[in-house]
Amino acid sequence: MSNNRQTSEGSGGNVPLSIESARNIPIDIHTNVDKSSNTFTNSTFYITGTSISGSNETRIERSITGQNQNRNETPNDTSCLVLKQKLQQLYTNITLPKVAWLDEGCDLSMTEYFVKLHLNQSNESIEINDIFNYVNSKKPLRILIEGQPGFGKTTLATKLAHDWARNEKYIKHFELAFLMPLRELQQSRIDDCILQIGSQCDYQRNDHIIELINIHKEETLFILDGLDEVSLEDRLEIMKVLFKQMYSEVTVIVFCRTGLFQFSKKECTKLFGLLNVRRNFYDKQISILGIQGIKKKREFLNKFIPESTVNNVVQCLLYQFDLFDSPLFLMLLPVILEDDENITELSTKTEFYKKLFNSILKHSCVKRGLDIDDHFDLFQFNTSPDQIQEQIRRFGILSVEKIVNKNLKFESNDLTKEIYEYGLLINHKEIKCFKSTNHYEALHLSILEFASAFSFWMDLKLNQAALTENLLNGAINDFIESQGTSLVMPFVASLMEDDLDQLLLQTQSLTAWFSIDFDLTLKFDSQVQARI
């Protein structure tokens, strides 16, 4: 053994493991960790021990590569450590996706651009560190985090994965964490999604991952983003996870639009075979209230625009800053300011989006050296739309199809490439659960909703509503199914202004709905009266 030891250490060659000589020797297993890169090297295990007689120290080395391991072997703590570090490498580098209007043309660093969001639990403010705190002396295994459009749900989901990868104190007790954008899950199995994440982070033993989760189920975290973006037909497996029919002891955080989660009777029957069961899955419910307070808004704006301009924004919007609790709206203020520093008239969401679309389109054209009138207004036309208006109208029709079908991916084509250049779409570069070609997604769902409303408004103004009547009915049904949280129809009504009766005459579905759902009628009417 001593001769073989010298050969092993000098050349890195394999040494036969002598069971006889190692018998009754205490065995320690050490692994190589490259501290400089925080990566685990699983190419070599060193097995050391001292004989009972104490006269001779015996060192045994055995080289084991991932490719040569027995495929039937049981995963152990070493396997979990390798997977954990692979996932941490993946999530440490996670960024917020870039948008076309940023001059830097780069992804947004999580550490540089993230500002704490205001979180509420039972009408009391909490910090991000409190998310996993016990409820009534019990560990919360299912946590629902809700927020309005643009208030930072996806950003917070990404932040959780990033903090876990960086071993932040409040979340480092989880051995494993998996960030899953539910828009990509569609009809696939949760297990398939997990395995694809393993492939994404280049973990060599995917056949171990599910078993490792089961072994460490109480120390595993699932971060599910976008429950509201999955159709009822596609989300049965997600419901199984949320209602603890699967992975019951895994901690699950799911993000959804405020008030949008509903457990349907059909799902209830499929899961439990009866209806009188608990309709809420969560042990804890948290609301994201965006970026509140002048101080936090200043901190956020300082990341994008000069301090002198921030002071001007604060002065102009001091009495209507509640409209800008949304990080998305705050982030886009620099684009609006570049176009027109007079922002005091932005008193409603509709006015904000009208100004936003005009500013983004003008900004993009100037940046790309394209001709555009200084007085360009997307919402002014004579007998026929110009090229930009027609492009946005076509994009709006495509958007409402995506919303109705709960499929928010945009394939790359001439239209979507142009819309991306305008700054209304982002190039999807976040964590992918499944292999796919590059595609585009909206800067935010509300962007699609306003584009949809624009296309309906234009068709109604041009007396061409018959071309999109089925889509208009689909948007109405989406408003009903979403319990009034979908913004397409309120945006349409707000754009129609004094011509709202023309909208009501175009579809029997809308007038019929007014007569049977009083609560939603009031909600719709209040949104229109306030011009949302």
Coordinates of C-alpha atoms in Angstrom, one line a residue:
M1 CA 0.0 0.0 0.0
S2 CA 2.8 2.4 0.8
N3 CA 4.3 2.0 -2.7
N4 CA 0.9 2.4 -4.3
R5 CA 0.3 5.5 -2.3
Q6 CA 3.4 7.3 -3.7
T7 CA 2.4 6.4 -7.2
S8 CA -1.2 7.7 -6.6
E9 CA -0.1 11.0 -5.2
G10 CA 2.5 11.5 -7.8
S11 CA 0.5 10.6 -10.9
G12 CA -3.1 10.9 -9.9
G13 CA -3.7 7.2 -11.0
N14 CA -6.2 4.9 -9.5
V15 CA -5.3 2.6 -6.6
P16 CA -7.1 -0.7 -5.9
L17 CA -9.0 -0.5 -2.6
S18 CA -7.7 -3.3 -0.4
I19 CA -10.7 -4.3 1.8
E20 CA -8.5 -6.6 3.9
S21 CA -6.0 -3.9 4.8
A22 CA -8.7 -1.3 5.5
R23 CA -10.7 -3.6 7.8
N24 CA -11.5 -2.2 11.2
I25 CA -10.0 1.2 10.2
P26 CA -12.0 4.3 11.0
I27 CA -12.8 5.9 7.6
D28 CA -13.2 9.6 6.9
I29 CA -14.3 10.7 3.4
H30 CA -13.1 14.1 2.2
T31 CA -14.1 16.0 -0.9
N32 CA -12.3 18.6 -2.9
V33 CA -13.9 22.1 -2.8
D34 CA -12.4 24.9 -4.9
K35 CA -13.0 27.8 -2.5
S36 CA -12.0 30.4 -5.1
S37 CA -14.9 29.4 -7.4
N38 CA -17.1 27.9 -4.7
T39 CA -17.5 24.7 -6.8
F40 CA -17.4 21.1 -5.7
T41 CA -15.0 18.8 -7.4
N42 CA -16.3 15.2 -7.4
S43 CA -13.5 13.7 -9.4
T44 CA -11.6 12.3 -6.4
F45 CA -12.5 10.9 -3.0
Y46 CA -9.8 10.6 -0.3
I47 CA -10.4 7.8 2.2
T48 CA -8.1 8.0 5.2
G49 CA -7.8 6.1 8.4
T50 CA -5.5 4.9 11.2
S51 CA -5.0 1.3 12.1
I52 CA -6.0 0.1 15.6
S53 CA -2.4 -0.7 16.4
G54 CA -1.4 2.9 15.8
S55 CA 1.9 1.8 14.4
N56 CA 1.1 2.6 10.8
E57 CA -1.0 5.3 9.2
T58 CA -2.8 3.9 6.2
R59 CA -4.0 6.3 3.4
I60 CA -6.2 4.9 0.7
E61 CA -7.1 6.9 -2.4
R62 CA -9.7 6.0 -4.9
S63 CA -10.6 8.1 -8.0
I64 CA -14.3 8.1 -8.8
T65 CA -15.7 10.1 -11.7
G66 CA -19.3 11.0 -12.3
Q67 CA -19.2 9.0 -15.5
N68 CA -17.9 5.8 -13.8
Q69 CA -20.3 5.8 -10.9
N70 CA -22.8 3.0 -10.6
R71 CA -26.0 4.3 -12.1
N72 CA -28.0 2.3 -9.5
E73 CA -26.2 3.7 -6.5
T74 CA -28.3 5.6 -3.9
P75 CA -27.8 9.3 -3.7
N76 CA -26.1 10.6 -0.5
D77 CA -25.1 13.8 1.2
T78 CA -22.3 14.2 -1.3
S79 CA -24.8 14.1 -4.2
C80 CA -27.0 16.7 -2.4
L81 CA -24.0 19.0 -1.9
V82 CA -23.0 18.8 -5.6
L83 CA -26.6 19.5 -6.7
K84 CA -26.9 22.4 -4.2
Q85 CA -23.7 24.0 -5.4
K86 CA -24.7 23.6 -9.1
L87 CA -28.1 25.3 -8.4
Q88 CA -26.4 28.0 -6.4
Q89 CA -24.1 28.8 -9.3
L90 CA -27.1 29.0 -11.6
Y91 CA -29.1 31.3 -9.3
T92 CA -26.2 33.5 -8.2
N93 CA -25.9 34.7 -11.8
I94 CA -29.6 35.3 -12.3
T95 CA -30.5 38.8 -13.5
L96 CA -33.6 40.8 -14.4
P97 CA -34.1 40.7 -18.2
K98 CA -33.0 43.7 -20.2
V99 CA -35.5 45.9 -22.0
A100 CA -34.7 47.5 -25.3
W101 CA -35.0 51.1 -24.1
L102 CA -32.1 50.8 -21.7
D103 CA -29.1 52.5 -23.3
E104 CA -26.7 50.2 -21.6
G105 CA -28.2 47.2 -23.4
C106 CA -27.5 44.8 -20.6
D107 CA -29.4 42.7 -18.1
L108 CA -30.2 44.3 -14.7
S109 CA -28.1 43.1 -11.8
M110 CA -30.2 41.8 -9.0
T111 CA -27.8 43.3 -6.3
E112 CA -27.6 46.6 -8.1
Y113 CA -31.3 47.2 -9.1
F114 CA -33.4 45.5 -6.5
V115 CA -35.1 47.7 -3.9
K116 CA -37.0 46.2 -1.0
L117 CA -40.7 45.8 -1.8
H118 CA -43.4 46.6 0.8
L119 CA -44.8 43.4 2.0
N120 CA -48.0 43.0 4.1
Q121 CA -49.3 40.0 6.1
S122 CA -52.6 40.3 7.9
N123 CA -52.5 44.1 7.3
E124 CA -49.2 44.4 9.0
S125 CA -45.9 45.3 7.3
I126 CA -43.2 42.6 7.2
E127 CA -39.7 42.3 5.9
I128 CA -38.5 39.7 3.3
N129 CA -36.7 38.0 6.2
D130 CA -40.1 37.2 7.7
I131 CA -41.5 35.3 4.8
F132 CA -40.7 31.9 6.3
N133 CA -41.6 32.7 9.9
Y134 CA -43.9 30.3 11.7
V135 CA -47.6 30.8 11.8
N136 CA -49.3 29.8 15.1
S137 CA -46.2 27.8 16.0
K138 CA -46.3 25.9 12.7
K139 CA -43.9 26.0 9.8
P140 CA -45.7 27.4 6.7
L141 CA -45.4 24.8 3.9
R142 CA -47.6 26.7 1.5
I143 CA -47.2 30.4 1.0
L144 CA -49.3 32.5 -1.4
I145 CA -47.7 35.9 -2.4
E146 CA -50.1 38.2 -4.3
G147 CA -49.6 41.5 -6.0
Q148 CA -51.1 43.8 -8.6
P149 CA -49.6 44.0 -12.1
G150 CA -46.1 45.5 -12.2
F151 CA -45.7 45.4 -8.4
G152 CA -42.7 43.0 -8.4
K153 CA -44.0 39.4 -8.1
T154 CA -41.5 38.0 -10.6
T155 CA -38.7 40.2 -9.3
L156 CA -39.4 38.9 -5.7
A157 CA -39.4 35.3 -6.9
T158 CA -36.1 35.9 -8.6
K159 CA -34.8 37.6 -5.5
L160 CA -35.6 34.6 -3.3
A161 CA -33.7 32.3 -5.6
H162 CA -30.8 34.7 -5.7
D163 CA -30.7 35.1 -2.0
W164 CA -30.7 31.4 -1.4
A165 CA -27.8 31.0 -3.8
R166 CA -25.9 33.6 -1.8
N167 CA -26.7 31.9 1.5
E168 CA -28.7 34.8 3.0
K169 CA -29.6 34.0 6.6
Y170 CA -33.4 34.0 6.3
I171 CA -33.4 31.4 3.5
K172 CA -30.2 29.4 3.8
H173 CA -31.8 26.6 5.9
F174 CA -33.1 25.1 2.6
E175 CA -30.7 22.5 1.2
L176 CA -32.3 22.8 -2.3
A177 CA -34.3 25.4 -4.1
F178 CA -36.0 25.3 -7.5
L179 CA -37.3 28.4 -9.3
M180 CA -40.1 27.4 -11.8
P181 CA -41.8 29.9 -14.1
L182 CA -45.2 28.3 -14.4
R183 CA -45.8 29.9 -17.8
E184 CA -43.3 27.3 -19.1
L185 CA -44.8 24.3 -17.3
Q186 CA -48.0 24.1 -19.4
Q187 CA -49.1 20.5 -19.5
S188 CA -45.8 19.0 -18.4
R189 CA -45.1 17.3 -15.1
I190 CA -43.5 19.0 -12.1
D191 CA -40.9 16.3 -12.1
D192 CA -40.0 17.0 -15.7
C193 CA -39.5 20.7 -14.8
I194 CA -37.2 19.8 -12.0
L195 CA -35.1 17.5 -14.2
Q196 CA -34.8 20.2 -16.8
I197 CA -33.5 22.6 -14.1
G198 CA -31.0 20.0 -13.2
S199 CA -29.9 19.8 -16.9
Q200 CA -29.8 23.6 -17.0
C201 CA -27.3 23.8 -14.1
D202 CA -25.3 20.9 -15.7
Y203 CA -25.9 18.4 -12.9
Q204 CA -24.6 15.1 -14.1
R205 CA -26.9 12.8 -12.1
N206 CA -30.4 13.8 -13.0
D207 CA -31.6 10.3 -12.1
H208 CA -30.8 11.3 -8.5
I209 CA -32.7 14.7 -8.3
I210 CA -36.2 13.5 -7.4
E211 CA -34.9 11.0 -4.9
L212 CA -32.7 13.8 -3.3
I213 CA -35.7 16.0 -3.0
N214 CA -37.6 13.2 -1.2
I215 CA -34.7 12.6 1.1
H216 CA -34.4 16.3 1.9
K217 CA -38.1 17.2 1.5
E218 CA -38.3 19.3 4.6
E219 CA -35.3 21.3 3.5
T220 CA -36.5 21.8 -0.1
L221 CA -38.1 25.0 -1.5
F222 CA -40.2 25.3 -4.7
I223 CA -40.6 28.9 -6.0
L224 CA -43.6 28.9 -8.4
D225 CA -44.0 32.1 -10.3
G226 CA -47.1 33.1 -12.3
L227 CA -50.1 31.0 -11.1
D228 CA -52.4 33.4 -12.9
E229 CA -50.6 32.8 -16.2
V230 CA -51.6 29.1 -16.3
S231 CA -55.0 28.0 -17.7
L232 CA -57.4 26.0 -15.6
E233 CA -57.0 23.1 -18.0
D234 CA -53.2 23.0 -17.6
R235 CA -52.8 23.5 -13.8
L236 CA -54.1 20.3 -12.3
E237 CA -50.6 19.1 -11.4
I238 CA -49.8 22.4 -9.8
M239 CA -52.9 22.1 -7.7
K240 CA -51.8 18.7 -6.6
V241 CA -48.6 20.3 -5.3
L242 CA -50.3 23.2 -3.7
F243 CA -52.9 21.0 -1.9
K244 CA -50.2 18.6 -0.8
Q245 CA -51.2 15.7 -3.0
M246 CA -47.6 15.8 -4.2
Y247 CA -44.4 16.9 -2.4
S248 CA -46.5 17.5 0.8
E249 CA -43.5 18.2 3.0
V250 CA -41.7 20.5 0.6
T251 CA -42.1 24.3 1.2
V252 CA -43.8 25.9 -1.7
I253 CA -44.1 29.7 -2.4
V254 CA -46.5 30.6 -5.3
F255 CA -46.9 34.0 -6.9
C256 CA -50.2 35.2 -8.3
R257 CA -52.1 38.3 -9.2
T258 CA -54.1 39.7 -6.3
G259 CA -57.5 38.1 -5.9
L260 CA -57.1 35.9 -9.0
F261 CA -56.6 32.5 -7.4
Q262 CA -59.7 30.4 -7.4
F263 CA -60.0 26.6 -6.8
S264 CA -62.6 25.4 -9.3
K265 CA -65.2 22.8 -8.5
K266 CA -63.9 20.7 -11.4
E267 CA -60.4 20.7 -9.9
C268 CA -61.8 20.0 -6.4
T269 CA -63.6 16.9 -7.7
K270 CA -60.6 15.6 -9.6
L271 CA -58.3 16.0 -6.6
F272 CA -60.6 15.0 -3.7
G273 CA -63.7 13.5 -5.3
L274 CA -65.9 15.8 -3.2
L275 CA -66.7 19.5 -2.8
N276 CA -66.8 20.3 0.9
V277 CA -63.1 20.6 1.4
R278 CA -60.9 23.5 2.3
R279 CA -60.8 25.8 -0.8
N280 CA -57.6 27.6 0.2
F281 CA -54.3 25.8 0.1
Y282 CA -52.0 28.3 1.8
D283 CA -50.8 28.5 5.4
K284 CA -49.6 32.1 4.9
Q285 CA -50.8 34.9 2.6
I286 CA -48.6 37.8 1.8
S287 CA -49.4 40.9 -0.3
I288 CA -46.8 42.8 -2.3
L289 CA -47.6 46.6 -2.1
G290 CA -44.8 47.7 -4.4
I291 CA -42.4 50.5 -3.5
Q292 CA -44.1 52.8 -1.0
G293 CA -42.9 56.0 0.5
I294 CA -40.9 58.9 -1.0
K295 CA -37.6 57.6 0.4
K296 CA -37.9 54.2 -1.3
K297 CA -39.1 55.7 -4.6
R298 CA -36.1 58.1 -4.6
E299 CA -33.8 55.2 -3.9
F300 CA -35.2 53.3 -6.8
L301 CA -35.3 56.2 -9.3
N302 CA -31.7 57.1 -8.4
K303 CA -30.6 53.8 -10.1
F304 CA -32.0 55.1 -13.5
I305 CA -31.9 58.9 -13.6
P306 CA -29.8 61.7 -12.2
E307 CA -30.6 63.0 -8.7
S308 CA -31.6 66.4 -10.0
T309 CA -34.2 64.8 -12.3
V310 CA -35.4 62.6 -9.4
N311 CA -36.0 65.8 -7.4
N312 CA -38.1 67.2 -10.2
V313 CA -40.1 63.9 -10.5
V314 CA -40.8 64.0 -6.7
Q315 CA -41.9 67.6 -6.8
C316 CA -44.2 67.0 -9.8
L317 CA -45.8 63.8 -8.6
L318 CA -45.9 64.5 -4.9
Y319 CA -49.7 64.4 -4.6
Q320 CA -50.2 61.4 -7.0
F321 CA -47.2 59.3 -6.2
D322 CA -49.5 56.4 -5.1
L323 CA -50.0 55.7 -8.8
F324 CA -46.3 54.9 -8.9
D325 CA -46.0 52.3 -6.2
S326 CA -45.4 49.8 -9.1
P327 CA -41.7 49.3 -9.7
L328 CA -42.5 48.8 -13.4
F329 CA -44.1 52.3 -13.6
L330 CA -41.2 53.9 -11.7
M331 CA -38.7 52.2 -13.9
L332 CA -40.3 53.6 -17.0
L333 CA -40.6 57.1 -15.8
P334 CA -37.1 58.0 -17.3
V335 CA -38.4 57.2 -20.7
I336 CA -41.4 59.4 -20.3
L337 CA -39.3 62.2 -18.9
E338 CA -37.0 62.1 -21.9
D339 CA -40.0 62.7 -24.1
D340 CA -41.8 65.3 -22.0
E341 CA -40.9 66.6 -18.6
N342 CA -44.5 67.6 -18.0
I343 CA -45.8 64.6 -16.2
T344 CA -48.3 66.2 -13.9
E345 CA -51.3 65.2 -16.0
L346 CA -50.7 61.4 -15.4
S347 CA -53.5 61.0 -13.0
T348 CA -54.9 57.6 -14.1
K349 CA -53.4 54.3 -15.3
T350 CA -54.9 54.9 -18.8
E351 CA -53.2 58.3 -19.1
F352 CA -50.0 56.8 -17.9
Y353 CA -50.1 54.0 -20.5
K354 CA -51.0 56.3 -23.3
K355 CA -48.0 58.5 -22.4
L356 CA -45.8 55.4 -21.9
F357 CA -46.6 53.9 -25.3
N358 CA -46.0 57.3 -27.1
S359 CA -42.7 57.9 -25.2
I360 CA -41.4 54.4 -25.8
L361 CA -42.2 54.4 -29.5
K362 CA -40.6 57.9 -30.0
H363 CA -37.6 56.9 -27.9
S364 CA -37.0 53.8 -30.0
C365 CA -37.3 55.5 -33.3
V366 CA -34.9 58.3 -32.3
K367 CA -32.4 55.7 -30.9
R368 CA -32.5 53.7 -34.1
G369 CA -32.3 56.8 -36.4
L370 CA -35.8 56.4 -37.8
D371 CA -38.0 59.3 -38.8
I372 CA -40.8 60.2 -36.4
D373 CA -42.8 63.4 -36.0
D374 CA -42.0 65.3 -32.8
H375 CA -45.8 65.5 -32.3
F376 CA -46.4 61.9 -33.0
D377 CA -49.4 60.6 -31.1
L378 CA -50.4 56.9 -31.3
F379 CA -54.0 57.8 -30.4
Q380 CA -54.6 60.4 -33.1
F381 CA -55.4 59.3 -36.7
N382 CA -57.6 60.4 -39.5
T383 CA -59.2 57.9 -41.9
S384 CA -56.5 55.2 -41.7
P385 CA -53.7 54.2 -39.3
D386 CA -50.0 54.9 -40.1
Q387 CA -47.4 52.2 -40.1
I388 CA -46.6 52.3 -36.4
Q389 CA -50.3 52.4 -35.4
E390 CA -51.0 49.4 -37.7
Q391 CA -48.0 47.5 -36.1
I392 CA -49.3 48.2 -32.6
R393 CA -52.8 47.2 -33.7
R394 CA -51.6 43.9 -35.0
F395 CA -49.5 43.3 -31.9
G396 CA -52.7 44.1 -29.8
I397 CA -54.7 41.4 -31.7
L398 CA -51.8 38.9 -31.1
S399 CA -51.7 40.0 -27.5
V400 CA -55.4 39.3 -26.7
E401 CA -55.0 35.9 -28.3
K402 CA -52.1 35.2 -26.0
I403 CA -54.1 36.4 -22.9
V404 CA -57.2 34.5 -23.7
N405 CA -55.2 31.3 -24.4
K406 CA -53.0 31.8 -21.3
N407 CA -49.9 31.5 -23.5
L408 CA -47.7 34.6 -23.1
K409 CA -44.7 33.5 -25.3
F410 CA -44.2 35.3 -28.5
E411 CA -42.3 33.5 -31.3
S412 CA -39.7 35.4 -33.2
N413 CA -41.0 36.9 -36.4
D414 CA -40.9 40.2 -38.3
L415 CA -43.7 41.7 -36.1
T416 CA -42.4 40.6 -32.7
K417 CA -38.8 41.6 -33.6
E418 CA -40.1 45.1 -34.4
I419 CA -42.2 45.3 -31.2
Y420 CA -39.1 44.2 -29.3
E421 CA -37.1 47.0 -30.9
Y422 CA -39.8 49.4 -29.8
G423 CA -39.3 48.2 -26.2
L424 CA -42.6 46.6 -25.5
L425 CA -41.2 43.0 -25.4
I426 CA -38.2 41.5 -23.7
N427 CA -35.9 38.8 -25.0
H428 CA -36.5 35.9 -22.7
K429 CA -33.2 35.1 -21.0
E430 CA -34.3 34.0 -17.5
I431 CA -34.1 30.5 -16.1
K432 CA -35.7 28.1 -18.6
C433 CA -37.4 24.8 -17.4
F434 CA -37.5 23.4 -20.9
K435 CA -35.4 23.5 -24.0
S436 CA -36.8 26.0 -26.4
T437 CA -35.8 28.5 -29.1
N438 CA -35.4 32.1 -28.1
H439 CA -38.7 33.8 -27.7
Y440 CA -40.1 37.1 -26.5
E441 CA -42.3 38.0 -23.6
A442 CA -44.0 41.2 -22.6
L443 CA -42.3 43.7 -20.4
H444 CA -45.3 43.1 -18.3
L445 CA -48.8 41.5 -18.7
S446 CA -50.4 44.9 -18.4
I447 CA -48.5 46.0 -21.5
L448 CA -50.3 43.2 -23.4
E449 CA -53.6 44.2 -21.9
F450 CA -53.2 47.8 -23.0
A451 CA -52.0 46.8 -26.5
S452 CA -55.1 44.6 -26.7
A453 CA -57.3 47.5 -25.7
F454 CA -55.7 49.7 -28.3
S455 CA -56.5 47.2 -31.1
F456 CA -60.1 47.0 -30.0
W457 CA -60.4 50.8 -29.7
M458 CA -58.9 51.3 -33.1
D459 CA -61.2 48.7 -34.7
L460 CA -64.2 50.3 -33.0
K461 CA -63.2 53.8 -34.1
L462 CA -62.8 52.5 -37.7
N463 CA -66.1 50.6 -37.6
Q464 CA -64.1 47.3 -38.1
A465 CA -65.1 45.6 -34.8
A466 CA -66.5 42.7 -36.7
L467 CA -63.0 41.6 -37.6
T468 CA -62.2 41.0 -33.9
E469 CA -65.6 40.3 -32.4
N470 CA -64.7 36.8 -31.2
L471 CA -61.5 38.1 -29.6
L472 CA -63.6 40.9 -27.9
N473 CA -65.9 38.3 -26.5
G474 CA -62.8 36.3 -25.3
A475 CA -61.5 39.4 -23.5
I476 CA -64.9 39.9 -21.8
N477 CA -64.9 36.2 -20.7
D478 CA -61.3 36.8 -19.4
F479 CA -62.5 39.7 -17.3
I480 CA -65.3 37.6 -15.8
E481 CA -63.1 34.6 -15.1
S482 CA -60.4 36.8 -13.5
Q483 CA -63.0 38.3 -11.2
G484 CA -62.5 41.7 -12.7
T485 CA -58.7 41.9 -12.4
S486 CA -58.0 41.7 -16.1
L487 CA -57.4 45.2 -17.5
V488 CA -58.3 44.7 -21.1
M489 CA -61.9 45.7 -21.0
P490 CA -61.5 48.6 -18.5
F491 CA -58.7 49.9 -20.7
V492 CA -61.0 49.6 -23.8
A493 CA -63.9 51.4 -22.0
S494 CA -61.5 54.1 -20.8
L495 CA -60.1 54.7 -24.3
M496 CA -63.6 54.9 -25.7
E497 CA -64.6 57.7 -23.3
D498 CA -67.8 59.3 -24.6
D499 CA -68.3 56.5 -27.2
L500 CA -68.7 53.7 -24.6
D501 CA -72.2 53.0 -25.9
Q502 CA -70.6 52.0 -29.2
L503 CA -68.7 49.3 -27.3
L504 CA -71.8 48.0 -25.6
L505 CA -73.6 47.7 -29.0
Q506 CA -70.8 45.6 -30.5
T507 CA -71.3 42.5 -28.4
Q508 CA -74.3 40.8 -26.8
S509 CA -72.0 39.1 -24.3
L510 CA -71.1 42.3 -22.6
T511 CA -74.7 43.6 -22.3
A512 CA -75.9 40.1 -21.1
W513 CA -73.1 40.0 -18.5
F514 CA -74.2 43.4 -17.1
S515 CA -77.6 41.9 -16.4
I516 CA -76.5 38.9 -14.4
D517 CA -73.3 39.8 -12.5
F518 CA -74.1 42.9 -10.4
D519 CA -70.8 42.9 -8.5
L520 CA -68.6 42.7 -11.6
T521 CA -70.8 45.3 -13.2
L522 CA -70.2 47.7 -10.4
K523 CA -66.5 47.0 -10.5
F524 CA -66.3 47.6 -14.2
D525 CA -68.3 50.8 -13.9
S526 CA -66.2 52.1 -11.1
Q527 CA -63.0 51.4 -13.1
V528 CA -64.4 53.2 -16.1
Q529 CA -65.7 56.2 -14.1
A530 CA -62.3 56.5 -12.6
R531 CA -60.8 55.8 -16.0
I532 CA -58.6 53.2 -14.1

